CSV table of C-alpha atoms in Angstrom, one decimal:
chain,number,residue,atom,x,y,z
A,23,UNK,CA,-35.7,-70.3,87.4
A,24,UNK,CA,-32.9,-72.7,86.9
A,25,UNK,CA,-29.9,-72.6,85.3
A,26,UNK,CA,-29.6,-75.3,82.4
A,27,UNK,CA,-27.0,-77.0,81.8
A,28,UNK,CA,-25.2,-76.4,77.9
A,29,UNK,CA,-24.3,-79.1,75.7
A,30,UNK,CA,-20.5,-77.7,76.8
A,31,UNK,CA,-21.0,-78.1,79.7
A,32,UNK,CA,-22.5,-81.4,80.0
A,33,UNK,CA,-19.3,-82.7,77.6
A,34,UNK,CA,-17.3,-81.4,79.9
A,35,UNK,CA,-18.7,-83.2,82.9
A,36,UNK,CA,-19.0,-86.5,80.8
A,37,UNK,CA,-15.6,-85.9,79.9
A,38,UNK,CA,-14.1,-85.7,83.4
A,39,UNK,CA,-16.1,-88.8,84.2
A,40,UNK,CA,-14.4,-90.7,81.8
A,41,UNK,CA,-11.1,-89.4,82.6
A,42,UNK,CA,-11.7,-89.4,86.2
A,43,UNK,CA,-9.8,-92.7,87.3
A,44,UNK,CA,-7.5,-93.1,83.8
A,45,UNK,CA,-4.0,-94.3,84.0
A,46,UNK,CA,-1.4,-90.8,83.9
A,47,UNK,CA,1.8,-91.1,82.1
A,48,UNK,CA,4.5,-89.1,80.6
A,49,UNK,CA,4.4,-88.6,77.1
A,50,UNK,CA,7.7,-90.2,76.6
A,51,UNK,CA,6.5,-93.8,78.0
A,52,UNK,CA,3.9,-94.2,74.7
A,53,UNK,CA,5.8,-92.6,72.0
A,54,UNK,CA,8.9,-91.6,70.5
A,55,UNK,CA,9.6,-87.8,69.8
A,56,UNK,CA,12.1,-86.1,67.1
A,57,UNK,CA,13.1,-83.0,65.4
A,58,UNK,CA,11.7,-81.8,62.6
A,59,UNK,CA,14.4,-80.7,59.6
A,60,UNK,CA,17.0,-78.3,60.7
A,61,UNK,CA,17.6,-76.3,57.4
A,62,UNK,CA,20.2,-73.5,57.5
A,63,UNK,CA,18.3,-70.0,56.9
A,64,UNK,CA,14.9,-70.2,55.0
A,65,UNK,CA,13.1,-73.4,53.6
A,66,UNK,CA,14.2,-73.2,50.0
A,67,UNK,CA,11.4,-74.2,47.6
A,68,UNK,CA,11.8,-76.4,44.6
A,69,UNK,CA,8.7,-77.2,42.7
A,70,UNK,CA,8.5,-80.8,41.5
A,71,UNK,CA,11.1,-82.2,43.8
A,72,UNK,CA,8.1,-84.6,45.6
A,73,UNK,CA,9.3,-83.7,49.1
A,74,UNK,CA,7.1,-81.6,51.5
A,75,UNK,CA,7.8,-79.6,54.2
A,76,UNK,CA,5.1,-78.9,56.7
A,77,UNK,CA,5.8,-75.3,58.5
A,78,UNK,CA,3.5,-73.7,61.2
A,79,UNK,CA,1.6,-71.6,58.0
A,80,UNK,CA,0.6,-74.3,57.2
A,81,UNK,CA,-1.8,-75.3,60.2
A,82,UNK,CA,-5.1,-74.6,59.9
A,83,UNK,CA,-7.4,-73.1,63.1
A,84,UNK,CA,-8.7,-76.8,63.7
A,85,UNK,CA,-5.0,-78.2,63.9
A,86,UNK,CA,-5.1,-80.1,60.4
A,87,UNK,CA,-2.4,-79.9,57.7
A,88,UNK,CA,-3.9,-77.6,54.6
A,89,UNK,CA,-2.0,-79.2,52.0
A,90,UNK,CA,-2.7,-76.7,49.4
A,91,UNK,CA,0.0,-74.3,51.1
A,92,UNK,CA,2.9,-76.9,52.1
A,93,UNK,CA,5.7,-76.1,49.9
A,94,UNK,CA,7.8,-78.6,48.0
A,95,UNK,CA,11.5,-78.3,48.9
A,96,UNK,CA,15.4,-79.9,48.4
A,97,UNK,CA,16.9,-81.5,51.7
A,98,UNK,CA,20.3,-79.7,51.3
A,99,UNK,CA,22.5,-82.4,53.9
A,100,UNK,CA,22.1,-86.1,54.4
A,101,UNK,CA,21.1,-85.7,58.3
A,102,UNK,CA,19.1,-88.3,59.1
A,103,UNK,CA,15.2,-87.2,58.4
A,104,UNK,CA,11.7,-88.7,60.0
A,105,UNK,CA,9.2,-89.1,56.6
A,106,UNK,CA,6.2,-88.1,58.7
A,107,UNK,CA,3.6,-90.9,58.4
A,108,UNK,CA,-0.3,-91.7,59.2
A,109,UNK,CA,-0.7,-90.8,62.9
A,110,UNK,CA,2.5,-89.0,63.6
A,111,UNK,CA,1.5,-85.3,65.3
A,112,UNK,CA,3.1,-82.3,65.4
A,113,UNK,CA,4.0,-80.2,68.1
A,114,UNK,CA,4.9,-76.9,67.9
A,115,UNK,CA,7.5,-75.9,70.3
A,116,UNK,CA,8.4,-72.4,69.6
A,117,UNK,CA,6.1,-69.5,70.0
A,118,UNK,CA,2.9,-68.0,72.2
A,119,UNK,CA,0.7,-71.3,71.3
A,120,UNK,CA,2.4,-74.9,71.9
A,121,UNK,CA,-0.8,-76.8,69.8
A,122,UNK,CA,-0.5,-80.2,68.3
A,123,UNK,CA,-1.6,-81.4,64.9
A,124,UNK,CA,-2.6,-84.7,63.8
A,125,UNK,CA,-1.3,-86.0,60.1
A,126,UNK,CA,-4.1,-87.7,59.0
A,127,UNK,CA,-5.6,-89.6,56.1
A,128,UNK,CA,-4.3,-86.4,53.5
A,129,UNK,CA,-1.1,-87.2,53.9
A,130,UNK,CA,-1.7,-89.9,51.3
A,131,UNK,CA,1.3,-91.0,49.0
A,132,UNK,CA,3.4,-88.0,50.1
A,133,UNK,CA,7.2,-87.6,51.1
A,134,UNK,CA,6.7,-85.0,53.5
A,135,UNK,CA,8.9,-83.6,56.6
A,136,UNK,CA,8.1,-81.4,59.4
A,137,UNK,CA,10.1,-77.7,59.9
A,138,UNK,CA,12.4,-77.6,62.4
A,139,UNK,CA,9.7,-75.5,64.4
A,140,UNK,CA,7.9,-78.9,65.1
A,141,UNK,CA,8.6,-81.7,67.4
A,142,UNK,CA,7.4,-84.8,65.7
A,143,UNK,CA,5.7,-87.1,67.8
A,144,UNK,CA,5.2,-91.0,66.8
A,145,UNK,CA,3.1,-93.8,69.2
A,146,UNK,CA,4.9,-96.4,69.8
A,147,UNK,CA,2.3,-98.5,71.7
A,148,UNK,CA,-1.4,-100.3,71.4
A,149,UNK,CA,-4.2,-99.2,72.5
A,150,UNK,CA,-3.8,-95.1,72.0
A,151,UNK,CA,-5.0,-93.1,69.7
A,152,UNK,CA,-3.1,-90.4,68.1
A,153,UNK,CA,-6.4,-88.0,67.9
A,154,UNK,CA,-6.7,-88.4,70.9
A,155,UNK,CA,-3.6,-87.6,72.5
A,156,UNK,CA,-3.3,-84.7,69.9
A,157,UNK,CA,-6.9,-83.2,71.6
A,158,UNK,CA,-5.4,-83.8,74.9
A,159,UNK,CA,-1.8,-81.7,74.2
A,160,UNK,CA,-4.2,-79.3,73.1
A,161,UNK,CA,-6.6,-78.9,76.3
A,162,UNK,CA,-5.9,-76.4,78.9
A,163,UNK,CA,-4.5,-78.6,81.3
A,164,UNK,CA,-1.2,-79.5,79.0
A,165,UNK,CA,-1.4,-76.1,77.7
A,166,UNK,CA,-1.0,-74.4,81.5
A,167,UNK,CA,2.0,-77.8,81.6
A,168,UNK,CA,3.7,-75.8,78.8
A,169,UNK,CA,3.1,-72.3,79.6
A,170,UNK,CA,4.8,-72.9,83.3
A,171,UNK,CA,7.8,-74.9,81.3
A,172,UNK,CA,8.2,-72.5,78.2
A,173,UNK,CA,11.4,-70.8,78.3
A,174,UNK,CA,12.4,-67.5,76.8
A,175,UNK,CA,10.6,-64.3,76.6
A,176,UNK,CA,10.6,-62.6,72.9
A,177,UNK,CA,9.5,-66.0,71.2
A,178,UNK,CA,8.6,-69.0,74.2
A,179,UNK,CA,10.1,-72.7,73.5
A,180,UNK,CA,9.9,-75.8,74.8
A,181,UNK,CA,12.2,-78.2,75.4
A,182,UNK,CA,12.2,-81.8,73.7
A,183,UNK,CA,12.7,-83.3,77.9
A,184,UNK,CA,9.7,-81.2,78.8
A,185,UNK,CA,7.8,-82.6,76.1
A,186,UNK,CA,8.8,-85.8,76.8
A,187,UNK,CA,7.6,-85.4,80.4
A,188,UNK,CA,4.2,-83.7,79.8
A,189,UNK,CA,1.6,-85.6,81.9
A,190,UNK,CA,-0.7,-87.5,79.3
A,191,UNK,CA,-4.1,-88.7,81.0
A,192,UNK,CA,-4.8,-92.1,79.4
A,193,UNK,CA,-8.3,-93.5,79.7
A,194,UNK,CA,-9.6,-97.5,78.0
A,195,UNK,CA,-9.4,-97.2,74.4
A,196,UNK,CA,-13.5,-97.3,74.7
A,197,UNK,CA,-13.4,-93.8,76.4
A,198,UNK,CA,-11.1,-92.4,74.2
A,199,UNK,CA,-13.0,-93.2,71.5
A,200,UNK,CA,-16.2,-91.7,73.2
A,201,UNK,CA,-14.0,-88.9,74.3
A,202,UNK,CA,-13.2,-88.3,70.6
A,203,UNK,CA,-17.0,-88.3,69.4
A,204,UNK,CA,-17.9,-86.0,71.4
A,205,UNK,CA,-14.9,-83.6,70.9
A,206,UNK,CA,-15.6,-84.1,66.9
A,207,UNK,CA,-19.9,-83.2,67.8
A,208,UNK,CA,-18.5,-79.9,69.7
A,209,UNK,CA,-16.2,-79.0,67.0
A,210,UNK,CA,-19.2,-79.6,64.4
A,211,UNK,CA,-20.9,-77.4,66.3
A,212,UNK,CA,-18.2,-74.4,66.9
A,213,UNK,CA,-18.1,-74.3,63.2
A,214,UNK,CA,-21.9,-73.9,62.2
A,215,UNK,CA,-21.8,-71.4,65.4
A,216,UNK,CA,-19.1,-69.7,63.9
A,217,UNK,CA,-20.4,-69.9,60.2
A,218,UNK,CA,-24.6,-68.3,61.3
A,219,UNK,CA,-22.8,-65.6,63.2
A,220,UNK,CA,-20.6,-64.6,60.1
A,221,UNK,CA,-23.8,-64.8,57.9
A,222,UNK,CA,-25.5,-62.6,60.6
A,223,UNK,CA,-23.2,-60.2,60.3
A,224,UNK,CA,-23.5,-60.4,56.6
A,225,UNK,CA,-26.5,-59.9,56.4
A,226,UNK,CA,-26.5,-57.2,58.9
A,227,UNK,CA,-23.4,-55.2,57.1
A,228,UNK,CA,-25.7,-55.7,53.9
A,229,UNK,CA,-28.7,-54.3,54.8
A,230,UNK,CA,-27.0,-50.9,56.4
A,231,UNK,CA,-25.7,-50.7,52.7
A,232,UNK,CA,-28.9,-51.2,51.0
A,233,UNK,CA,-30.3,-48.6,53.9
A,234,UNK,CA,-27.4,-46.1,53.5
A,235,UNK,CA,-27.7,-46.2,49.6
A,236,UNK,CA,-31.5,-45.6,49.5
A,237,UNK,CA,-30.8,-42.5,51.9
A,238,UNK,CA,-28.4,-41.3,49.5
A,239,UNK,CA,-30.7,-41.7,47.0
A,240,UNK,CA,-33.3,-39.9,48.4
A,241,UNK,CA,-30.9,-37.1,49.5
A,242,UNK,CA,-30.1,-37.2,45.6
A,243,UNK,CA,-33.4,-36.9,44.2
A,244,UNK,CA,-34.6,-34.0,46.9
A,245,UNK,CA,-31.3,-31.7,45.7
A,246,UNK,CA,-32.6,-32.2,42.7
């Protein structure tokens, strides 16, 4: 009998067909990248103040912002800050995972910073999208880049200049458009994957309940 092909595994291949004869550059050569906020000792919080700051908590498993935890906070100095806008992404350069998140459309009408945790990321030229390069940072191949490049052992970190350098494969705008449909079907599907196996086990973890009560029923009534 043969093997079929998944629908993984037939992204994948589509995927490294439209990659397969893209321009490569370093990161550095399409964008501009900054700090995030260096505060002295903890993020103080002031309510009200209409300035957010975006900390790794607040990073949800699909590498989105979840507003509803980003605290408001005072900028203590007048060091020169980035207002993180539309399309700006996020890199985290300190710990065991270097992911990137995109600031999308939520952002809305906020003031909002980055923690000093993040590298801030801004395109600075035509004809890239920052979804895209945000997937890509987060593939294998620039995550084995930043594992080989981290530096220090209790808590890993990566260098703005290595950042800067990380290779970016850059396909037309067209395939990284298509690339980006077809990463957005996957994750669709990842999530009602994830979403039948937790009812599953729901379901499962209910009915040994209901089975384990009526036994102790039944051991009840018999002692009786």
């Amino acid at each position: 009998m043969q093997n079929k092909l998944t629908k993984f595994a037939l992204y994948s291949i589509i995927i490294n067909i439209i990659t397969k004869d893209a321009n490569i550059l370093d990161l550095i050569n399409i964008s501009t990248i900054s700090a995030g906020y260096s505060f002295r000792g903890k993020i103080p919080e002031l309510k009200n103040s209409g300035v957010y700051c975006v900390q790794m908590k607040d990073i949800n498993e699909t590498y989105n912002v979840n507003w509803s935890t980003v605290i408001e906070t005072i900028l203590p100095s007048r060091q020169s800050q980035v207002s993180l806008q539309f399309g700006d992404i996020l890199f985290a350069a300190r710990g065991q995972r270097n992911y990137a998140a995109l600031i999308n459309a939520e952002l809305k009408e906020r003031l909002a910073i980055a923690a000093p945790q993040f590298f801030v990321i801004r395109l600075n030229v035509p004809d890239v999208l920052p979804e895209y390069i945000a997937w890509f940072l987060n593939q294998t191949i620039a995550q084995r880049y930043f594992l080989s490049n981290a530096e220090g052992s209790t808590t890993p970190s990566i260098r703005k200049q290595v950042l800067e350098a990380t290779p970016i494969i850059l396909p037309t705008l067209k395939q990284q458009k298509t690339i980006m449909e077809l990463a957005t079907t996957i994750s669709k599907e990842k999530q009602l994957a994830h979403k039948i196996i937790a009812n599953g086990e729901l379901l499962m973890q209910t009915l040994l309940n209901e089975i384990s009560q009526t036994q102790l029923n039944q051991e009840e009534v018999t002692s009786c």
